[in-house]
Tab-separated table of C-alpha atoms in Angstrom:
chain	number	residue	atom	x	y	z
I	3	MET	CA	40.336	28.678	-16.553
I	4	ALA	CA	43.374	29.022	-18.819
I	5	GLU	CA	45.564	26.021	-19.566
I	6	GLY	CA	48.647	26.577	-21.792
I	7	ARG	CA	47.702	28.609	-24.839
I	8	GLY	CA	44.053	27.528	-24.873
I	9	LEU	CA	41.015	28.088	-22.753
I	10	ALA	CA	38.841	25.604	-20.808
I	11	VAL	CA	35.617	26.818	-19.296
I	12	THR	CA	33.199	24.816	-17.132
I	13	LEU	CA	29.658	25.968	-17.815
I	14	CYS	CA	27.598	23.722	-15.506
I	15	SER	CA	27.426	20.278	-13.968
I	16	GLU	CA	24.677	17.683	-13.816
I	17	ARG	CA	24.031	14.510	-11.843
I	18	PHE	CA	21.676	11.606	-12.620
I	19	GLY	CA	19.811	10.897	-9.375
I	20	SER	CA	22.021	9.727	-6.540
I	21	GLY	CA	24.001	7.369	-8.755
I	22	THR	CA	27.553	7.841	-9.974
I	23	ALA	CA	28.571	9.079	-13.383
I	24	ARG	CA	31.642	10.159	-15.324
I	25	GLY	CA	32.073	13.875	-15.900
I	26	CYS	CA	34.100	15.789	-18.459
I	27	ARG	CA	35.282	19.261	-19.242
I	28	ALA	CA	36.946	20.766	-22.259
I	29	ALA	CA	40.730	20.787	-22.168
I	30	ALA	CA	42.916	23.568	-23.523
I	31	ASP	CA	43.822	21.587	-26.632
I	32	GLY	CA	40.178	21.016	-27.553
I	33	GLY	CA	40.136	17.482	-26.151
I	34	LEU	CA	38.081	16.112	-23.256
I	35	GLN	CA	39.220	15.523	-19.692
I	36	TRP	CA	37.090	12.808	-18.090
I	37	GLU	CA	36.490	12.955	-14.375
I	38	ALA	CA	35.080	10.165	-12.248
I	39	GLY	CA	32.391	11.100	-9.800
I	40	ALA	CA	28.694	11.671	-9.420
I	41	TRP	CA	28.539	14.784	-11.581
I	42	ARG	CA	28.338	15.392	-15.305
I	43	TRP	CA	30.393	18.353	-16.571
I	44	TRP	CA	29.772	20.487	-19.632
I	45	GLY	CA	32.811	22.273	-21.031
I	46	LEU	CA	33.255	25.000	-23.655
I	47	SER	CA	36.384	25.116	-25.766
I	48	GLY	CA	37.619	26.173	-29.156
I	49	ALA	CA	34.943	27.566	-31.486
I	50	PHE	CA	32.137	27.209	-28.893
I	51	SER	CA	31.852	23.414	-29.236
I	52	VAL	CA	30.152	21.703	-26.287
I	53	LYS	CA	31.465	18.296	-25.201
I	54	PRO	CA	29.101	16.547	-22.764
I	55	ALA	CA	29.742	13.363	-20.852
I	56	GLY	CA	27.365	10.406	-20.951
I	57	ARG	CA	24.778	9.771	-18.273
I	58	ASP	CA	24.849	6.969	-15.767
I	59	GLY	CA	22.060	5.147	-13.981
I	60	GLY	CA	21.172	2.885	-16.882
I	61	ARG	CA	21.283	5.779	-19.375
I	62	GLY	CA	24.827	5.453	-20.522
I	63	GLY	CA	28.161	5.736	-18.836
I	64	THR	CA	31.586	6.072	-20.299
I	65	PRO	CA	31.303	7.592	-23.794
I	66	GLY	CA	31.593	4.975	-26.466
I	67	ALA	CA	30.947	2.145	-24.031
I	68	ALA	CA	27.664	0.313	-23.755
I	69	SER	CA	25.900	0.350	-20.398
I	70	SER	CA	26.342	-2.746	-18.288
I	71	PRO	CA	23.746	-5.544	-18.661
I	72	LEU	CA	22.716	-5.091	-15.019
I	73	SER	CA	22.128	-1.358	-15.489
I	74	GLY	CA	20.044	-2.051	-18.566
I	75	LEU	CA	18.008	-4.677	-16.708
I	76	LEU	CA	17.374	-2.318	-13.799
I	77	ALA	CA	16.259	0.409	-16.201
I	78	VAL	CA	13.671	-1.968	-17.689
I	79	PHE	CA	12.129	-3.115	-14.399
I	80	LEU	CA	12.684	-0.235	-11.954
I	81	PRO	CA	11.259	3.317	-12.064
I	82	GLN	CA	13.457	6.026	-13.499
I	83	GLY	CA	15.558	7.635	-10.797
I	84	PHE	CA	15.370	4.601	-8.487
I	85	PRO	CA	15.856	4.617	-5.504
I	86	ASP	CA	15.286	8.367	-5.016
I	87	SER	CA	12.085	8.462	-7.059
I	88	VAL	CA	10.242	5.949	-4.854
I	89	SER	CA	9.533	5.498	-1.145
I	90	PRO	CA	12.162	3.764	1.050
I	91	ASP	CA	9.907	0.705	1.456
I	92	TYR	CA	9.686	0.128	-2.314
I	93	LEU	CA	12.398	-2.516	-2.705
I	94	PRO	CA	11.499	-4.826	0.244
I	95	TYR	CA	7.829	-4.622	-0.693
I	96	GLN	CA	8.478	-5.432	-4.354
I	97	LEU	CA	10.742	-8.379	-3.487
I	98	TRP	CA	8.107	-10.022	-1.298
I	99	ASP	CA	5.410	-9.080	-3.800
I	100	SER	CA	7.354	-10.937	-6.495
I	101	VAL	CA	7.605	-14.027	-4.282
I	102	GLN	CA	3.853	-14.049	-3.653
I	103	ALA	CA	3.104	-13.500	-7.342
I	104	PHE	CA	5.317	-16.447	-8.307
I	105	ALA	CA	3.634	-18.737	-5.762
I	106	SER	CA	0.199	-17.556	-6.896
I	107	SER	CA	1.089	-18.217	-10.537
I	108	LEU	CA	1.977	-21.842	-9.782
I	109	SER	CA	-1.134	-22.321	-7.640
I	110	GLY	CA	-3.223	-20.811	-10.421
I	111	ALA	CA	-1.830	-23.326	-12.914
I	112	LEU	CA	-2.929	-26.204	-10.654
I	113	ALA	CA	-6.387	-24.641	-10.233
I	114	THR	CA	-6.789	-24.050	-13.976
I	115	GLN	CA	-5.913	-27.665	-14.699
I	116	ALA	CA	-8.585	-28.807	-12.241
I	117	VAL	CA	-11.247	-26.560	-13.812
I	118	LEU	CA	-10.438	-27.747	-17.331
I	119	LEU	CA	-10.614	-31.329	-16.116
I	120	GLY	CA	-13.963	-30.607	-14.492
I	121	ILE	CA	-15.585	-29.159	-17.609
I	122	GLY	CA	-14.538	-32.216	-19.594
I	123	VAL	CA	-11.337	-31.320	-21.449
I	124	GLY	CA	-9.879	-34.620	-22.646
I	125	ASP	CA	-13.161	-36.487	-22.111
I	126	ALA	CA	-14.712	-37.694	-25.374
I	127	LYS	CA	-18.160	-37.866	-23.722
I	128	ALA	CA	-18.100	-34.251	-22.620
I	129	SER	CA	-20.520	-31.845	-24.293
I	130	VAL	CA	-19.081	-28.675	-25.809
I	131	SER	CA	-22.352	-26.803	-25.283
I	132	ALA	CA	-22.508	-27.825	-21.608
I	133	ALA	CA	-18.926	-26.728	-21.030
I	134	THR	CA	-19.629	-23.414	-22.781
I	135	ALA	CA	-22.752	-22.822	-20.689
I	136	THR	CA	-20.838	-23.522	-17.487
I	137	TRP	CA	-18.126	-21.086	-18.504
I	138	LEU	CA	-20.630	-18.338	-19.364
I	139	VAL	CA	-22.530	-18.748	-16.095
I	140	LYS	CA	-19.226	-18.609	-14.216
I	141	ASP	CA	-18.170	-15.384	-15.946
I	142	SER	CA	-21.579	-13.758	-15.522
I	143	THR	CA	-21.582	-14.441	-11.795
I	144	GLY	CA	-18.156	-12.872	-11.458
I	145	MET	CA	-19.157	-9.748	-13.384
I	146	LEU	CA	-22.156	-9.128	-11.147
I	147	GLY	CA	-20.031	-9.694	-8.051
I	148	ARG	CA	-17.446	-7.206	-9.292
I	149	ILE	CA	-20.066	-4.459	-9.672
I	150	ILE	CA	-21.739	-5.119	-6.323
I	151	PHE	CA	-18.471	-5.270	-4.355
I	152	ALA	CA	-17.163	-2.043	-5.950
I	153	TRP	CA	-20.412	-0.291	-4.923
I	154	TRP	CA	-20.350	-1.772	-1.421
I	155	LYS	CA	-16.714	-1.294	-0.408
I	156	GLY	CA	-15.083	0.821	-3.103
I	157	SER	CA	-14.941	4.031	-1.045
I	158	LYS	CA	-13.333	2.237	1.925
I	159	LEU	CA	-10.418	0.526	0.188
I	160	ASP	CA	-8.089	3.555	0.430
I	161	CYS	CA	-8.481	3.770	4.201
I	162	ASN	CA	-7.067	0.317	4.928
I	163	ALA	CA	-5.083	-0.529	1.809
I	164	LYS	CA	-2.782	-2.994	3.571
I	165	GLN	CA	-5.634	-4.865	5.216
I	166	TRP	CA	-7.660	-5.112	2.011
I	167	ARG	CA	-4.574	-6.196	0.080
I	168	LEU	CA	-4.021	-9.085	2.490
I	169	PHE	CA	-7.731	-9.935	2.431
I	170	ALA	CA	-7.727	-10.039	-1.386
I	171	ASP	CA	-4.814	-12.465	-1.564
I	172	ILE	CA	-6.236	-14.800	1.068
I	173	LEU	CA	-9.581	-14.771	-0.744
I	174	ASN	CA	-7.750	-15.585	-3.974
I	175	ASP	CA	-6.250	-18.678	-2.328
I	176	VAL	CA	-9.727	-19.733	-1.167
I	177	ALA	CA	-11.027	-19.307	-4.724
I	178	MET	CA	-8.252	-21.484	-6.163
I	179	PHE	CA	-8.875	-24.147	-3.517
I	180	LEU	CA	-12.525	-24.265	-4.573
I	181	GLU	CA	-11.430	-24.748	-8.196
I	182	ILE	CA	-9.139	-27.610	-7.254
I	183	MET	CA	-11.895	-29.311	-5.251
I	184	ALA	CA	-14.594	-28.732	-7.895
I	185	PRO	CA	-13.925	-31.943	-9.931
I	186	VAL	CA	-14.231	-34.023	-6.757
I	187	LEU	CA	-17.983	-33.307	-6.594
I	188	PRO	CA	-19.201	-33.195	-10.220
I	189	ILE	CA	-22.812	-32.633	-9.167
I	190	CYS	CA	-21.826	-29.303	-7.545
I	191	PHE	CA	-19.225	-28.353	-10.126
I	192	THR	CA	-21.077	-25.385	-11.660
I	193	ILE	CA	-21.971	-23.874	-8.278
I	194	THR	CA	-18.406	-24.327	-7.054
I	195	VAL	CA	-16.707	-22.686	-10.033
I	196	CYS	CA	-19.251	-19.842	-9.994
I	197	THR	CA	-18.493	-19.205	-6.326
I	198	SER	CA	-14.784	-19.353	-7.083
I	199	ASN	CA	-15.059	-16.862	-9.934
I	200	LEU	CA	-17.179	-14.558	-7.773
I	201	ALA	CA	-14.392	-14.553	-5.191
I	202	LYS	CA	-11.759	-13.922	-7.877
I	203	CYS	CA	-13.664	-10.919	-9.197
I	204	ILE	CA	-13.832	-9.472	-5.687
I	205	VAL	CA	-10.086	-10.074	-5.502
I	206	SER	CA	-9.536	-8.157	-8.735
I	207	VAL	CA	-11.474	-5.149	-7.443
I	208	ALA	CA	-9.862	-5.093	-3.981
I	209	GLY	CA	-6.397	-5.951	-5.287
I	210	GLY	CA	-6.492	-3.445	-8.140
I	211	ALA	CA	-7.793	-0.601	-5.978
I	212	THR	CA	-5.296	-1.159	-3.176
I	213	ARG	CA	-2.468	-1.515	-5.692
I	214	ALA	CA	-3.348	1.958	-6.976
I	215	ALA	CA	-3.292	3.327	-3.409
I	216	LEU	CA	0.095	1.731	-2.746
I	217	THR	CA	1.467	3.055	-6.039
I	218	MET	CA	0.413	6.557	-4.990
I	219	HIS	CA	2.305	6.037	-1.712
I	220	GLN	CA	5.460	4.741	-3.423
I	221	ALA	CA	5.656	7.367	-6.181
I	222	ARG	CA	7.656	10.312	-4.825
I	223	ARG	CA	8.292	12.406	-7.946
I	224	ASN	CA	4.855	12.696	-9.477
I	225	ASN	CA	5.693	9.438	-11.281
I	226	MET	CA	2.695	7.236	-10.548
I	227	ALA	CA	2.454	6.111	-14.162
I	228	ASP	CA	6.106	5.044	-14.266
I	229	VAL	CA	5.913	3.202	-10.932
I	230	SER	CA	2.708	1.460	-12.018
I	231	ALA	CA	4.143	0.518	-15.417
I	232	LYS	CA	7.333	-0.918	-13.912
I	233	ASP	CA	5.292	-2.827	-11.327
I	234	SER	CA	3.329	-4.347	-14.203
I	235	SER	CA	6.581	-5.285	-15.953
I	236	GLN	CA	7.893	-6.962	-12.802
I	237	GLU	CA	4.665	-8.928	-12.384
I	238	THR	CA	4.713	-9.973	-16.039
I	239	LEU	CA	8.275	-11.256	-15.685
I	240	VAL	CA	7.366	-13.198	-12.527
I	241	ASN	CA	4.272	-14.678	-14.190
I	242	LEU	CA	6.365	-15.672	-17.202
I	243	ALA	CA	8.781	-17.472	-14.888
I	244	GLY	CA	5.807	-19.112	-13.165
I	245	LEU	CA	4.449	-20.224	-16.526
I	246	LEU	CA	7.725	-21.884	-17.480
I	247	VAL	CA	7.966	-23.657	-14.123
I	248	SER	CA	4.309	-24.721	-14.434
I	249	LEU	CA	5.047	-26.380	-17.769
I	250	LEU	CA	7.584	-28.551	-15.959
I	251	MET	CA	5.508	-29.083	-12.812
I	252	LEU	CA	2.103	-30.053	-14.218
I	253	PRO	CA	3.181	-33.242	-16.053
I	254	LEU	CA	4.811	-34.444	-12.829
I	255	VAL	CA	1.779	-33.963	-10.582
I	256	SER	CA	-1.205	-34.351	-12.945
I	257	ASP	CA	-1.444	-38.134	-12.461
I	258	CYS	CA	-1.226	-37.956	-8.668
I	259	PRO	CA	-3.975	-35.871	-7.015
I	260	SER	CA	-2.426	-36.140	-3.553
I	261	VAL	CA	0.891	-34.714	-4.760
I	262	SER	CA	-0.940	-31.973	-6.629
I	263	LEU	CA	-2.901	-31.058	-3.508
I	264	GLY	CA	0.260	-31.120	-1.415
I	265	CYS	CA	1.980	-28.742	-3.840
I	266	PHE	CA	-1.028	-26.454	-3.710
I	267	PHE	CA	-0.997	-26.254	0.102
I	268	PHE	CA	2.755	-25.567	0.145
I	269	LEU	CA	2.420	-22.810	-2.475
I	270	THR	CA	-0.578	-21.334	-0.638
I	271	ALA	CA	1.381	-21.176	2.619
I	272	LEU	CA	4.263	-19.469	0.801
I	273	HIS	CA	1.826	-17.095	-0.883
I	274	ILE	CA	0.184	-15.993	2.378
I	275	TYR	CA	3.525	-15.633	4.175
I	276	ALA	CA	5.025	-13.539	1.358
I	277	ASN	CA	1.932	-11.336	1.305
I	278	TYR	CA	2.147	-10.810	5.049
I	279	ARG	CA	5.809	-9.828	4.765
I	280	ALA	CA	5.055	-7.517	1.833
I	281	VAL	CA	2.299	-5.745	3.762
I	282	ARG	CA	4.483	-5.456	6.861
I	283	ALA	CA	7.282	-3.933	4.759
I	284	LEU	CA	5.064	-0.963	3.851
I	285	VAL	CA	5.595	2.253	5.813
I	286	MET	CA	2.631	4.564	5.197
I	287	GLU	CA	3.135	8.160	6.371
I	288	THR	CA	-0.579	8.982	6.322
I	289	LEU	CA	-2.925	8.216	9.190
I	290	ASN	CA	-5.763	5.746	9.144
I	291	GLU	CA	-7.757	4.729	12.186
I	292	GLY	CA	-5.507	1.837	13.203
I	293	ARG	CA	-2.285	3.835	12.993
I	294	LEU	CA	-3.858	6.874	14.665
I	295	TRP	CA	-5.048	4.754	17.601
I	296	LEU	CA	-1.589	3.242	18.109
I	297	ILE	CA	0.093	6.638	18.016
I	298	LEU	CA	-2.477	8.301	20.276
I	299	LYS	CA	-2.341	5.470	22.819
I	300	HIS	CA	1.454	5.695	22.964
I	301	PHE	CA	1.262	9.497	23.217
I	302	LEU	CA	-1.247	9.410	26.061
I	303	GLN	CA	0.767	6.841	27.995
I	304	LYS	CA	4.331	8.028	27.354
I	305	GLY	CA	4.047	11.533	25.943
I	306	GLU	CA	5.883	10.575	22.720
I	307	VAL	CA	4.726	10.216	19.121
I	308	LEU	CA	5.646	7.017	17.312
I	309	SER	CA	7.516	7.328	14.019
I	310	PRO	CA	5.873	6.043	10.816
I	311	THR	CA	8.182	3.010	10.797
I	312	SER	CA	7.342	1.987	14.377
I	313	ALA	CA	3.613	2.557	14.005
I	314	ASN	CA	3.398	0.601	10.743
I	315	GLN	CA	5.184	-2.371	12.301
I	316	MET	CA	2.628	-2.423	15.120
I	317	GLU	CA	-0.442	-1.686	13.005
I	318	PRO	CA	-3.197	-4.307	13.355
I	319	LEU	CA	-4.362	-5.863	10.122
I	320	TRP	CA	-8.039	-5.680	11.285
I	321	THR	CA	-9.460	-2.426	12.821
I	322	ASP	CA	-12.556	-1.144	14.563
I	323	GLN	CA	-14.425	2.114	13.842
I	324	VAL	CA	-15.095	5.394	15.584
I	325	GLN	CA	-18.275	7.222	14.546
I	326	VAL	CA	-18.195	11.030	14.445
I	327	VAL	CA	-20.337	13.749	12.827
I	328	LEU	CA	-18.540	16.319	10.651
I	329	SER	CA	-19.598	19.850	9.762
I	330	GLN	CA	-19.817	21.278	6.266
I	331	THR	CA	-16.506	23.131	6.677
I	332	ALA	CA	-14.469	20.250	8.137
I	333	GLY	CA	-10.983	20.040	6.629
I	334	PRO	CA	-8.221	17.424	7.089
I	335	GLU	CA	-7.083	18.830	10.446
I	336	THR	CA	-10.647	18.953	11.759
I	337	VAL	CA	-11.247	15.366	10.659
I	338	LEU	CA	-8.029	14.313	12.388
I	339	ARG	CA	-9.069	16.091	15.575
I	340	ALA	CA	-12.533	14.518	15.477
I	341	ALA	CA	-11.055	11.046	15.077
I	342	THR	CA	-8.618	11.762	17.918
I	343	HIS	CA	-11.518	12.872	20.107
I	344	GLY	CA	-13.396	9.666	19.386
I	345	LEU	CA	-10.349	7.556	20.184
I	346	VAL	CA	-9.759	9.466	23.426
I	347	LEU	CA	-13.311	8.595	24.471
I	348	GLY	CA	-12.458	4.956	23.735
I	349	ALA	CA	-9.259	5.223	25.789
I	350	LEU	CA	-11.292	6.283	28.832
I	351	ARG	CA	-12.866	2.824	28.852
I	352	GLY	CA	-9.581	0.984	28.367
I	353	ASP	CA	-6.566	0.124	30.480
I	354	GLY	CA	-3.230	1.884	30.736
I	355	PRO	CA	-2.162	5.247	32.171
I	356	LEU	CA	-3.568	8.507	30.825
I	357	PRO	CA	-2.520	12.173	31.230
I	358	GLY	CA	-3.692	13.871	34.429
I	359	GLU	CA	-7.035	15.376	33.397
I	360	LEU	CA	-8.075	12.309	31.414
I	361	GLU	CA	-7.124	10.002	34.280
I	362	GLU	CA	-9.242	12.086	36.652
I	363	LEU	CA	-12.157	11.959	34.238
I	364	ARG	CA	-11.847	8.172	33.922
I	365	ASN	CA	-11.822	7.820	37.720
I	366	GLN	CA	-14.987	9.925	37.908
I	367	MET	CA	-16.646	7.726	35.296
I	368	TRP	CA	-15.979	4.501	37.205
I	369	ALA	CA	-15.977	5.593	40.847
I	370	GLY	CA	-18.850	8.058	41.091
I	371	PRO	CA	-22.414	8.038	39.758
I	372	GLU	CA	-22.776	7.409	36.074
I	373	LYS	CA	-22.184	10.611	34.124
I	374	ASP	CA	-24.197	11.773	31.153
I	375	SER	CA	-22.520	10.784	27.879
I	376	TRP	CA	-22.671	14.321	26.479
I	377	ALA	CA	-21.088	15.683	29.646
I	378	ILE	CA	-18.149	13.314	29.080
I	379	VAL	CA	-17.885	14.420	25.446
I	380	LYS	CA	-17.822	18.077	26.533
I	381	GLU	CA	-15.168	17.515	29.183
I	382	THR	CA	-12.915	15.530	26.856
I	383	HIS	CA	-13.359	18.268	24.246
I	384	GLN	CA	-11.980	20.785	26.744
I	385	VAL	CA	-9.027	18.513	27.492
I	386	LEU	CA	-8.411	18.083	23.770
I	387	ASP	CA	-8.162	21.872	23.325
I	388	LYS	CA	-4.898	21.665	25.274
I	389	LEU	CA	-3.774	18.207	24.175
I	390	PHE	CA	-4.371	18.203	20.416
I	391	PRO	CA	-2.013	21.061	19.375
I	392	LYS	CA	0.887	19.281	21.082
I	393	PHE	CA	-0.156	15.959	19.548
I	394	LEU	CA	-0.432	17.493	16.068
I	395	LYS	CA	3.014	19.077	16.296
I	396	GLY	CA	4.450	15.765	17.468
I	397	LEU	CA	2.942	14.027	14.450
I	398	GLN	CA	4.455	16.541	12.055
I	399	ASP	CA	7.868	16.428	13.744
I	400	ALA	CA	7.870	12.599	13.563
I	401	GLY	CA	7.335	12.659	9.791
I	402	TRP	CA	3.588	12.037	9.512
I	403	LYS	CA	1.707	13.767	6.684
I	404	THR	CA	-1.163	15.561	8.429
I	405	GLU	CA	-2.285	17.624	5.436
I	406	LYS	CA	-4.029	14.481	4.184
I	407	HIS	CA	-5.271	11.301	5.796
I	408	GLN	CA	-6.707	7.845	5.136
I	409	LEU	CA	-9.420	7.967	7.748
I	410	GLU	CA	-12.706	6.479	6.621
I	411	VAL	CA	-14.817	9.557	5.878
I	412	ASP	CA	-17.886	9.563	3.644
I	413	GLU	CA	-19.707	12.527	2.103
I	414	TRP	CA	-22.310	13.083	4.846
I	415	ARG	CA	-21.981	16.494	6.544
I	416	ALA	CA	-24.101	18.128	9.241
I	417	THR	CA	-25.022	21.678	10.271
I	418	TRP	CA	-26.033	22.749	13.755
I	419	PRO	CA	-26.697	26.064	15.531
I	420	LEU	CA	-23.900	27.643	17.530
I	421	SER	CA	-24.098	27.603	21.310
I	422	PRO	CA	-24.967	30.921	23.047
I	423	GLU	CA	-21.350	31.293	24.212
I	424	LYS	CA	-19.979	31.033	20.663
I	425	LYS	CA	-22.638	33.399	19.321
I	426	MET	CA	-21.419	36.029	21.741
I	427	LEU	CA	-17.896	35.639	20.384
């Protein structure tokens, strides 16, 4: 574009996420024309000199001006590109997660004080070797528990990340309660603190594994490392605040066990409530058994597929299991269909309306002579041939990710001969 005797050319424009920025382009006299807006302009003027504007979103702003303190703070504790680079449930989850971490930090300070008192810190008669032995036994018990729990439940933590996350935090509160009560019964002190540390090690395995699963859900731009690192920074800041408050709180309650216990119960209640709200804030778009059952039940009764937000709000925090056998070639869609088939069989024994053919089959089950179980499986399989394609399309249209799932599937696979009818095909 020509302006006066000079030339101003706009080469390209750039925007930092969904935030706002100042843009510029080269003016005819070789200067810069700054433009407010969400875009960043690059201009060419004079002897091919490029004059770019500064970035926004915690990366700069007006040229020559420092970014605001708030922008700098957000850049330190939030993933790059926030909020577009994370899932929509990121902020409410992290807020409640910070509240629970703060309450847990204060409770942990009370529990640590009780353990130190129990092993004899401040007692001139206490034996250093006895205290050391107690500490080593406690740590050894926890290490063994960590290995055993990871072997026992490690492959199942992804399937019900929210449930295991809530379980881990409640178990952590139980462990801290045991530590607080340990000095009350000195004869059982070693057993009590060993049990407590065993529970805490289980918490670390379950909490760490589910945190990784939730980070994978929240990271939307292949930025798991950034989301995880910023989550760690947030937790460190909250724990630092908890440490400072603990330094003020402990001298006030250390001489009064009843007040200390009362503070612990209040903080535990806050911790559990904040964890519940954090878990409820999560909106997972992948299907596990609990969410699949809710969606299928609603679909069978009303012919509609629940959205991820609605299903997550209704998801039970404890679930049952459906047992199916998978073939060697079973992929994600086959696994989803098999789980749906199993849940349909369960729906036949429940209450509530069902689509025509399933309702007829349920009436036959209860009104007539008892049918063979495999006959029921075969008939529901035929119904599912018509029902599942519509159900699958409804899931995809509602925003569910059906190319992957969080159904509890192990590595066992089966092979079986084809029926005569399929051999003929």
